[in-house]
XYZ file of C-alpha atoms in Angstrom:
581
model
C -20.170 17.932 8.324
C -22.182 14.799 7.678
C -21.425 15.046 3.908
C -17.612 15.299 4.404
C -17.900 12.425 6.860
C -19.729 10.308 4.440
C -17.229 11.050 1.454
C -14.395 10.107 3.854
C -16.204 6.871 4.841
C -16.703 5.927 1.286
C -13.014 5.289 0.991
C -13.353 2.001 2.995
C -17.122 1.308 2.264
C -18.739 -1.213 -0.013
C -22.084 0.502 0.513
C -23.829 2.625 -2.040
C -23.083 6.437 -2.331
C -26.677 7.568 -1.209
C -26.753 5.103 1.716
C -23.347 6.285 3.274
C -23.992 9.813 2.784
C -27.522 9.628 4.067
C -26.418 7.724 7.127
C -23.734 10.186 7.806
C -25.850 13.215 7.533
C -28.445 11.783 9.871
C -25.891 10.668 12.303
C -24.246 14.087 12.247
C -27.404 15.821 12.866
C -28.201 13.667 15.753
C -24.758 14.352 17.267
C -25.176 18.058 16.499
C -28.289 18.207 18.529
C -26.905 16.282 21.443
C -23.688 18.489 21.311
C -25.952 21.650 21.333
C -27.695 20.357 24.604
C -24.228 19.601 26.129
C -22.955 23.055 25.171
C -26.269 24.802 26.562
C -25.686 22.835 29.799
C -21.999 23.734 30.101
C -22.814 27.427 29.299
C -25.166 27.428 32.245
C -22.646 25.697 34.557
C -19.951 28.034 33.685
C -22.393 31.112 34.068
C -23.056 29.944 37.645
C -19.407 29.356 38.280
C -18.564 32.871 37.039
C -21.521 34.548 38.804
C -24.802 36.138 37.840
C -23.114 39.166 36.509
C -20.964 37.317 33.971
C -21.020 38.185 30.411
C -23.059 35.532 28.621
C -21.040 35.915 25.321
C -17.729 35.382 27.023
C -19.369 32.445 29.118
C -20.699 30.892 25.855
C -17.016 31.284 24.277
C -15.386 29.673 27.190
C -18.015 26.681 26.920
C -17.158 26.599 23.251
C -13.416 26.497 23.800
C -13.940 23.765 26.317
C -16.032 21.645 24.003
C -13.529 21.798 21.138
C -10.663 20.888 23.273
C -12.509 18.110 24.830
C -13.792 16.640 21.629
C -10.568 17.164 20.064
C -8.763 15.164 22.754
C -11.404 12.514 22.722
C -11.920 11.926 19.048
C -8.332 12.874 17.867
C -6.661 11.008 20.561
C -8.227 7.715 19.523
C -7.392 8.487 15.958
C -3.824 9.583 16.416
C -2.606 8.075 19.616
C -4.089 4.860 19.669
C -1.413 2.313 18.834
C -1.749 1.145 15.395
C -2.902 -2.472 15.144
C -4.495 -2.639 18.746
C -8.114 -2.883 19.509
C -10.185 -0.697 21.805
C -10.186 -3.203 24.655
C -6.750 -4.598 24.485
C -4.073 -3.485 27.022
C -2.661 -0.812 24.470
C -6.096 0.439 23.583
C -7.264 0.863 27.254
C -3.871 2.670 28.161
C -4.578 5.157 25.413
C -8.108 5.564 26.376
C -7.168 6.166 29.870
C -4.666 8.758 28.846
C -7.174 10.679 26.567
C -9.708 10.708 29.278
C -7.154 11.871 31.893
C -6.114 14.530 29.469
C -9.675 15.650 28.887
C -10.236 15.593 32.604
C -7.358 18.137 33.161
C -8.630 20.402 30.478
C -11.953 20.431 32.036
C -10.418 21.247 35.359
C -8.347 24.093 33.713
C -11.510 25.438 31.895
C -13.609 25.549 35.056
C -10.940 27.193 37.205
C -9.330 29.487 34.586
C -12.236 31.020 32.878
C -14.567 32.140 35.812
C -15.549 35.446 34.132
C -16.865 38.322 36.279
C -17.700 41.736 35.428
C -14.613 43.644 34.225
C -12.518 40.707 33.965
C -10.825 39.763 30.647
C -10.824 36.556 29.054
C -7.508 35.136 29.852
C -5.623 32.217 31.802
C -5.221 32.521 35.542
C -2.308 31.158 37.533
C -4.953 28.735 39.210
C -5.330 27.128 35.819
C -1.519 26.494 35.196
C -1.334 23.099 37.016
C -4.349 21.520 35.244
C -3.101 22.901 31.864
C 0.513 21.549 32.491
C -1.030 18.179 33.509
C -3.114 18.097 30.237
C 0.038 18.893 28.197
C 2.009 16.417 29.959
C -0.600 13.604 29.630
C -0.901 14.524 25.938
C 2.686 14.285 25.269
C 3.112 11.209 27.247
C 0.301 9.389 25.383
C 1.975 10.221 22.034
C 5.520 8.893 23.298
C 3.854 5.771 24.852
C 1.937 5.231 21.809
C 4.990 5.175 19.526
C 6.872 3.088 22.088
C 4.070 0.529 22.172
C 3.515 0.779 18.401
C 3.552 -2.656 16.915
C 1.293 -4.902 14.782
C -1.391 -6.711 16.405
C -0.453 -10.353 17.351
C -2.091 -12.941 14.990
C -5.323 -14.353 16.586
C -4.645 -17.509 18.612
C -7.213 -19.528 16.430
C -5.636 -18.240 13.246
C -2.514 -20.164 13.062
C -1.561 -23.187 10.690
C -2.155 -25.636 13.502
C -5.906 -24.620 13.508
C -6.490 -25.648 9.836
C -8.021 -28.891 8.789
C -8.219 -28.248 5.015
C -5.986 -30.833 3.504
C -2.996 -29.671 1.262
C -3.735 -30.425 -2.359
C -0.473 -29.326 -4.374
C 2.191 -31.426 -5.962
C 5.004 -29.609 -4.420
C 4.014 -27.938 -0.906
C 6.656 -25.343 -0.800
C 6.445 -22.294 1.184
C 6.004 -19.090 -0.557
C 7.249 -15.681 0.529
C 6.393 -12.697 -1.657
C 8.202 -9.383 -0.581
C 6.837 -6.201 -2.288
C 8.876 -3.036 -1.679
C 6.491 -0.278 -2.485
C 7.836 2.364 -5.021
C 11.037 0.683 -5.581
C 13.046 1.383 -8.896
C 15.312 -1.400 -10.210
C 17.895 1.277 -11.075
C 18.669 2.171 -7.474
C 19.707 -1.203 -6.455
C 23.461 -2.427 -6.588
C 22.419 -5.640 -8.255
C 20.950 -3.639 -11.185
C 24.232 -1.687 -11.836
C 23.723 1.386 -9.471
C 27.164 2.105 -8.282
C 26.246 4.296 -5.061
C 23.499 1.711 -3.828
C 23.461 0.880 -0.231
C 21.424 -2.254 -0.611
C 23.922 -5.080 0.273
C 21.353 -7.487 1.605
C 19.060 -7.443 -1.459
C 22.167 -7.535 -3.692
C 23.239 -10.768 -2.042
C 19.976 -12.098 -2.349
C 20.048 -11.423 -6.022
C 23.104 -13.493 -6.530
C 21.447 -16.405 -4.768
C 18.729 -16.730 -7.248
C 17.324 -15.498 -10.728
C 17.573 -11.901 -11.645
C 15.389 -10.517 -14.120
C 17.052 -7.578 -15.884
C 13.941 -6.024 -17.509
C 10.975 -6.534 -15.100
C 7.929 -4.265 -15.284
C 4.747 -3.537 -13.255
C 1.681 -3.427 -15.232
C 1.078 0.196 -14.088
C 2.640 3.041 -12.105
C 0.609 2.854 -8.848
C -0.220 0.380 -6.271
C -3.875 -0.686 -6.930
C -3.349 -2.050 -10.810
C 0.257 -3.144 -9.761
C -0.966 -5.322 -6.846
C -4.228 -6.548 -8.877
C -1.993 -7.841 -11.558
C 0.567 -9.202 -8.959
C -2.318 -11.257 -7.277
C -4.118 -12.465 -10.328
C -1.778 -12.804 -13.302
C -3.941 -10.565 -15.355
C -3.570 -7.149 -17.017
C -5.094 -4.370 -15.120
C -7.660 -3.322 -17.854
C -9.032 -6.788 -17.146
C -9.525 -6.050 -13.625
C -10.981 -2.688 -14.018
C -8.008 -1.435 -11.835
C -7.190 1.658 -13.801
C -9.762 4.064 -12.597
C -9.206 7.385 -10.613
C -8.876 7.184 -6.731
C -12.290 8.550 -6.232
C -13.649 5.187 -7.869
C -11.763 3.033 -5.415
C -14.531 2.052 -3.198
C -16.451 0.489 -6.158
C -13.417 -1.253 -7.621
C -13.891 -4.904 -8.790
C -10.434 -6.233 -8.313
C -11.313 -9.740 -9.141
C -14.368 -12.135 -8.761
C -14.213 -14.253 -5.449
C -11.531 -16.951 -5.532
C -9.380 -15.164 -8.086
C -6.554 -13.826 -5.879
C -3.306 -15.834 -5.124
C -3.953 -15.918 -1.395
C -7.546 -17.424 -2.032
C -5.896 -20.012 -4.387
C -3.335 -21.148 -2.009
C -5.636 -21.123 1.058
C -8.047 -23.373 -1.012
C -5.123 -25.729 -1.428
C -4.296 -26.090 2.181
C -1.853 -23.265 2.669
C -1.727 -21.184 5.588
C -1.912 -17.501 4.508
C -0.501 -14.476 6.253
C 0.262 -10.856 5.380
C 2.129 -7.876 6.882
C 1.137 -4.893 4.627
C 1.751 -1.330 5.142
C -0.288 -0.058 2.018
C -3.855 0.795 2.832
C -4.665 0.506 -0.720
C -4.005 -3.171 -0.570
C -6.657 -4.202 1.807
C -10.353 -3.856 2.478
C -10.624 -0.759 0.221
C -9.894 -2.758 -2.684
C -10.742 -6.293 -1.662
C -7.167 -7.452 -1.864
C -7.049 -8.696 1.716
C -9.264 -11.748 0.622
C -7.628 -15.094 1.400
C -5.332 -14.181 4.219
C -5.987 -16.065 7.524
C -4.255 -13.432 9.506
C -2.935 -9.869 8.662
C -0.786 -7.117 10.092
C -1.221 -3.593 8.728
C -4.443 -4.038 6.809
C -7.601 -5.296 8.480
C -7.532 -9.088 9.197
C -10.891 -10.788 9.171
C -13.092 -9.572 12.030
C -10.579 -6.846 13.042
C -11.096 -3.012 12.918
C -9.241 -1.051 10.318
C -6.018 0.464 11.510
C -5.582 4.405 11.772
C -2.994 4.866 9.023
C -2.730 8.273 7.862
C -2.439 10.617 10.494
C -0.452 8.094 12.817
C 2.096 7.331 10.001
C 2.596 11.278 9.516
C 2.920 11.731 13.383
C 5.463 8.910 13.720
C 7.627 10.251 10.708
C 7.504 13.761 11.910
C 8.433 13.185 15.453
C 10.960 10.328 14.858
C 14.096 12.527 14.707
C 13.139 14.029 18.119
C 12.263 10.830 19.812
C 14.919 8.728 18.302
C 17.797 10.815 16.810
C 19.800 7.644 15.973
C 17.163 6.917 13.516
C 18.251 9.731 11.252
C 15.549 10.585 8.983
C 12.677 8.813 10.505
C 11.338 5.840 12.522
C 10.753 3.337 9.934
C 7.387 1.652 9.390
C 9.079 -1.248 7.950
C 10.077 -2.454 11.530
C 6.449 -3.250 12.178
C 6.097 -5.197 8.990
C 9.387 -7.145 9.721
C 8.023 -7.659 13.315
C 4.975 -9.138 11.959
C 6.672 -11.362 9.288
C 9.119 -12.736 11.985
C 6.276 -13.732 14.271
C 4.346 -15.481 11.333
C 7.632 -17.083 10.216
C 8.117 -18.516 13.763
C 4.661 -19.914 13.858
C 4.746 -21.385 10.293
C 8.480 -23.029 11.027
C 6.921 -25.375 13.616
C 4.108 -26.561 11.416
C 3.980 -29.091 8.728
C 1.463 -27.255 6.607
C 2.954 -25.025 3.836
C 2.424 -21.260 4.162
C 2.201 -17.964 1.988
C 3.527 -14.991 3.566
C 3.009 -11.583 1.775
C 4.948 -8.572 2.802
C 4.551 -4.971 1.619
C 6.998 -2.353 2.749
C 5.913 1.460 2.384
C 9.245 2.815 3.681
C 10.100 4.420 0.308
C 7.017 6.374 -0.219
C 6.505 7.372 3.232
C 10.225 8.801 3.620
C 10.158 10.729 0.348
C 6.727 12.292 1.474
C 8.361 13.731 4.472
C 11.960 14.445 3.262
C 12.597 16.881 0.289
C 12.199 15.388 -3.146
C 15.244 13.988 -4.713
C 17.377 11.042 -5.283
C 19.213 11.461 -1.844
C 16.153 10.964 0.107
C 14.903 8.103 -2.011
C 18.307 6.378 -1.692
C 18.158 6.743 2.217
C 14.658 5.043 2.225
C 15.883 2.431 0.034
C 18.882 1.542 2.256
C 16.471 1.457 5.435
C 14.140 -1.047 3.766
C 16.950 -3.115 2.516
C 18.052 -3.682 6.103
C 14.347 -4.646 6.884
C 13.959 -7.169 4.083
C 17.489 -8.396 5.250
C 16.038 -9.180 8.521
C 13.407 -11.470 7.063
C 15.677 -13.230 4.597
C 18.029 -13.852 7.417
C 15.377 -15.298 9.425
C 14.346 -17.749 6.481
C 17.994 -18.699 6.153
C 18.682 -19.261 9.875
C 16.280 -22.059 10.255
C 15.064 -25.087 8.220
C 12.823 -23.052 5.937
C 15.364 -21.908 3.180
C 15.535 -25.377 1.241
C 11.588 -25.707 0.846
C 10.681 -21.875 0.546
C 10.335 -19.881 -2.661
C 11.320 -16.255 -1.944
C 10.424 -13.452 -4.545
C 11.404 -9.821 -3.974
C 9.901 -7.117 -6.292
C 7.915 -3.782 -6.535
C 4.446 -2.785 -7.247
C 5.895 0.286 -9.390
C 8.668 2.767 -9.460
C 9.043 6.452 -8.995
C 10.070 9.461 -10.818
C 12.844 11.048 -8.739
C 13.581 14.110 -11.329
C 13.434 12.150 -14.383
C 12.221 14.659 -16.927
C 11.384 17.136 -14.196
C 8.968 14.662 -12.825
C 8.735 13.773 -9.113
C 6.279 10.888 -7.922
C 4.164 8.264 -9.590
C 0.918 7.388 -11.107
C 1.438 10.294 -13.903
C 2.922 8.364 -16.723
C 4.380 5.119 -17.977
C 7.917 6.281 -18.079
C 10.748 3.768 -17.357
C 11.378 5.221 -13.762
C 7.722 4.609 -12.774
C 7.190 1.199 -14.185
C 10.408 -0.563 -14.414
C 10.665 -2.600 -11.138
C 13.350 -5.209 -9.565
C 12.381 -8.791 -9.787
C 14.398 -11.282 -7.883
C 13.215 -15.082 -7.499
C 15.080 -17.674 -5.317
C 13.995 -21.157 -5.721
C 14.183 -23.744 -3.262
C 17.377 -25.928 -2.834
C 19.362 -23.398 -4.592
C 18.275 -23.981 -8.268
C 19.212 -21.774 -10.971
C 21.451 -19.689 -8.643
C 22.993 -16.722 -10.160
C 21.033 -16.604 -13.552
C 20.252 -13.478 -15.177
C 17.181 -13.235 -17.639
C 17.294 -10.394 -20.090
C 13.907 -10.838 -21.859
C 11.153 -8.665 -20.562
C 8.950 -9.850 -17.893
C 5.914 -8.335 -15.863
C 4.845 -8.867 -12.361
C 1.677 -10.316 -13.833
C 3.944 -13.423 -14.426
C 4.474 -14.063 -10.616
C 1.097 -15.656 -9.959
C 1.437 -18.028 -12.943
C 4.863 -18.936 -11.929
C 3.948 -19.851 -8.203
C 0.917 -21.839 -9.641
C 3.233 -23.794 -11.800
C 6.038 -24.364 -9.238
C 3.727 -25.768 -6.477
C 1.814 -27.632 -9.125
C -1.804 -26.140 -9.337
C -3.949 -24.725 -11.769
C -4.829 -21.140 -11.900
C -8.351 -20.242 -10.894
C -9.281 -18.665 -14.190
C -7.812 -16.889 -17.297
C -4.394 -15.348 -16.928
C -2.304 -13.131 -19.176
C 0.796 -13.667 -17.404
C 3.332 -16.422 -18.227
C 5.745 -18.584 -16.056
C 9.009 -16.612 -15.487
C 10.906 -20.035 -15.737
C 9.894 -20.531 -19.327
C 11.539 -19.099 -22.468
C 8.615 -17.267 -24.117
C 9.050 -13.749 -24.999
C 5.989 -11.748 -25.579
C 4.557 -8.320 -25.480
C 3.928 -6.697 -22.121
C 1.041 -4.360 -21.443
C 0.975 -1.367 -19.323
C -2.047 0.770 -18.330
C -2.730 3.916 -16.273
C -5.736 5.935 -15.431
C -4.174 8.981 -13.705
C -5.719 11.017 -10.783
C -6.863 13.682 -13.318
C -8.869 11.182 -15.296
C -6.419 10.680 -18.282
C -5.538 7.284 -19.716
C -2.111 6.001 -20.803
C -1.251 2.953 -22.695
C 2.176 1.204 -23.248
C 3.574 -2.093 -24.751
C 7.138 -3.303 -24.085
C 8.102 -5.752 -26.936
C 11.693 -6.827 -27.466
C 14.133 -3.840 -27.298
C 11.253 -1.299 -28.057
C 8.617 0.196 -25.936
C 5.526 2.008 -27.551
C 3.680 4.600 -25.173
C 0.433 6.070 -26.285
C -0.431 9.348 -24.360
C -3.895 10.494 -23.404
C -4.102 12.815 -26.513
C -3.283 9.908 -28.911
C 0.501 10.903 -29.491
C 2.797 7.950 -29.784
C 6.447 7.603 -28.742
C 8.724 4.597 -29.542
C 11.715 4.004 -27.358
C 14.636 2.001 -28.136
C 15.513 0.865 -24.561
C 18.521 -1.219 -25.581
C 20.159 1.814 -26.992
C 18.495 4.284 -24.470
C 17.780 2.479 -21.229
C 16.129 5.680 -19.661
C 13.725 5.863 -22.650
C 14.280 9.533 -23.144
C 14.541 9.603 -27.059
C 11.615 9.102 -29.488
C 12.705 6.999 -32.556
C 9.448 6.358 -34.070
C 10.172 8.404 -37.206
C 13.089 6.127 -38.030
C 11.432 2.849 -37.032
C 7.890 3.132 -38.549
C 7.644 -0.602 -39.079
C 8.512 -1.500 -35.603
C 5.957 1.177 -34.217
C 3.243 -0.425 -36.359
C 4.031 -3.846 -35.406
C 4.161 -3.111 -31.600
C 0.933 -1.116 -31.832
C -0.817 -4.296 -33.386
C 0.487 -6.059 -30.486
C -0.564 -3.482 -28.158
C -4.204 -3.684 -29.469
C -4.180 -7.446 -29.382
C -3.217 -7.377 -25.524
C -5.731 -4.562 -24.658
C -8.353 -6.228 -26.541
C -7.821 -9.512 -24.896
C -7.775 -7.884 -21.564
C -11.281 -6.239 -22.057
C -12.774 -9.271 -23.450
C -11.845 -11.192 -20.252
C -12.977 -8.430 -18.067
C -16.097 -9.076 -16.039
C -18.265 -6.589 -18.035
C -16.569 -7.432 -21.246
C -18.461 -10.587 -22.039
C -20.612 -10.198 -25.322
C -18.576 -7.447 -26.757
C -17.443 -7.880 -30.398
C -13.786 -7.137 -31.658
C -15.216 -4.368 -33.310
C -17.071 -2.809 -30.063
C -13.568 -3.199 -28.293
C -11.767 -1.522 -31.252
C -14.209 1.366 -31.074
C -13.783 1.820 -27.327
C -10.028 1.821 -27.622
C -9.892 3.992 -30.594
C -12.104 6.731 -28.757
C -9.554 6.552 -26.003
C -6.756 7.346 -28.362
C -5.127 3.711 -28.005
C -5.631 2.583 -31.646
C -4.477 4.640 -34.456
C -6.504 5.414 -37.734
């Protein structure tokens, strides 16, 4: 049990493997010994209640059932029913604790009154135990319902507002920055990108108010490398952000000071985040630089219980709130946090950076059956939530001095080539994302940019617009320029495979883990379903050379890449199948 606990704990730990596993085993051993003493004491108590002629085996079984029930209510209650974002000793946490304790007490009463085993009696329930059992079930249900009713992000700390900062603002143009990431959002499921059946009126209207980038890409097809490039302007290989999930706890996203929030904070910005993605937080270090945060752990706060709580809310939502249709949207929490942060920032002269991440799309399609219909329903819901944030910005005095960017960290396969999900390939459905930029004062309203760009260009664009230098080397370029250059995409799958791709002009070259190459003409075939390499060998060779240059630059700039020669890097990529013979 200690080993299992240790492996689980490693997901959010920066400690070494041996230390975490060792501590978990020792603690589990101590806890097991204490539970053994408690179980022995309970067995003796129940034996006395049942009489001297009680069957010891059945008495021990009764004690065991009681222990399992009490521990399940005590531990599971706090993990599932404690409102997400609250702390142990705030009103919501105390309420959840009281409900769990009451439920455990009712269960104990039921156990002691119902299982008084005497000679010849069978193990079963007595009428005397029906009332305590009913009370226990009522309290458990009430705690779940109240937990959902009270479920909301924790309010930002009173000492974490913009008025509490004394760092001077040192940028040329102190524009506010709002960066919205809709997790797992494909570009081709939005009306502004030509999807006729789209139900995204608010995002479509926002697209018309700014610049829409027709061919925008993530740098990978899952959250960690995508967000890493978004926050740093660098290719994921540079950031070591392409490993499998088991390596996450030792993932060096970037050296301290290299994230966008850290840069803006150091230049006097108030930085806030409302983020629903557990991978964009302490486990990867991407919460660095934010003064306050909802969803992932803010400085000094305990991590939220994400997984079981989210599943419970989604599964119970159709019963608790039939009007919600297919689920109670987690985006409501993110929007609620965003509106509070905007309200605090609006009354301050200090510029702010607000980062939002919505997980409605992956959460919904995880519960609903696979397929485009479930996906589109989730996109429609998140459109409404993003719209509430945009409306709040437009309703006040923020719009003319706020840069707003809406994008995604990656896409999703929804039946493309019989695939469902993401992080398994670099196909267009998994890596092409929307990118919409609205500049302050309505500049460049209604423009459409057709050259390929990447979310690694977002951080350099923000740096340029507010007038600060990037904190280190970047591979992205300003979105406002005219330069067209190759775009690198990388992926390390959960099975340990490595993929590489390069978008250059109208073509995209994909290198599979076995070294096989495909060349796609995305101008003629936007879905990328036809390999044209045989008829375009010169283009394939040119793009492969560009791919090698970009991948080599990323690895030369990586923290462990110093001192390696070009020949070393070429051998490394050749061994991975990235460079042809």
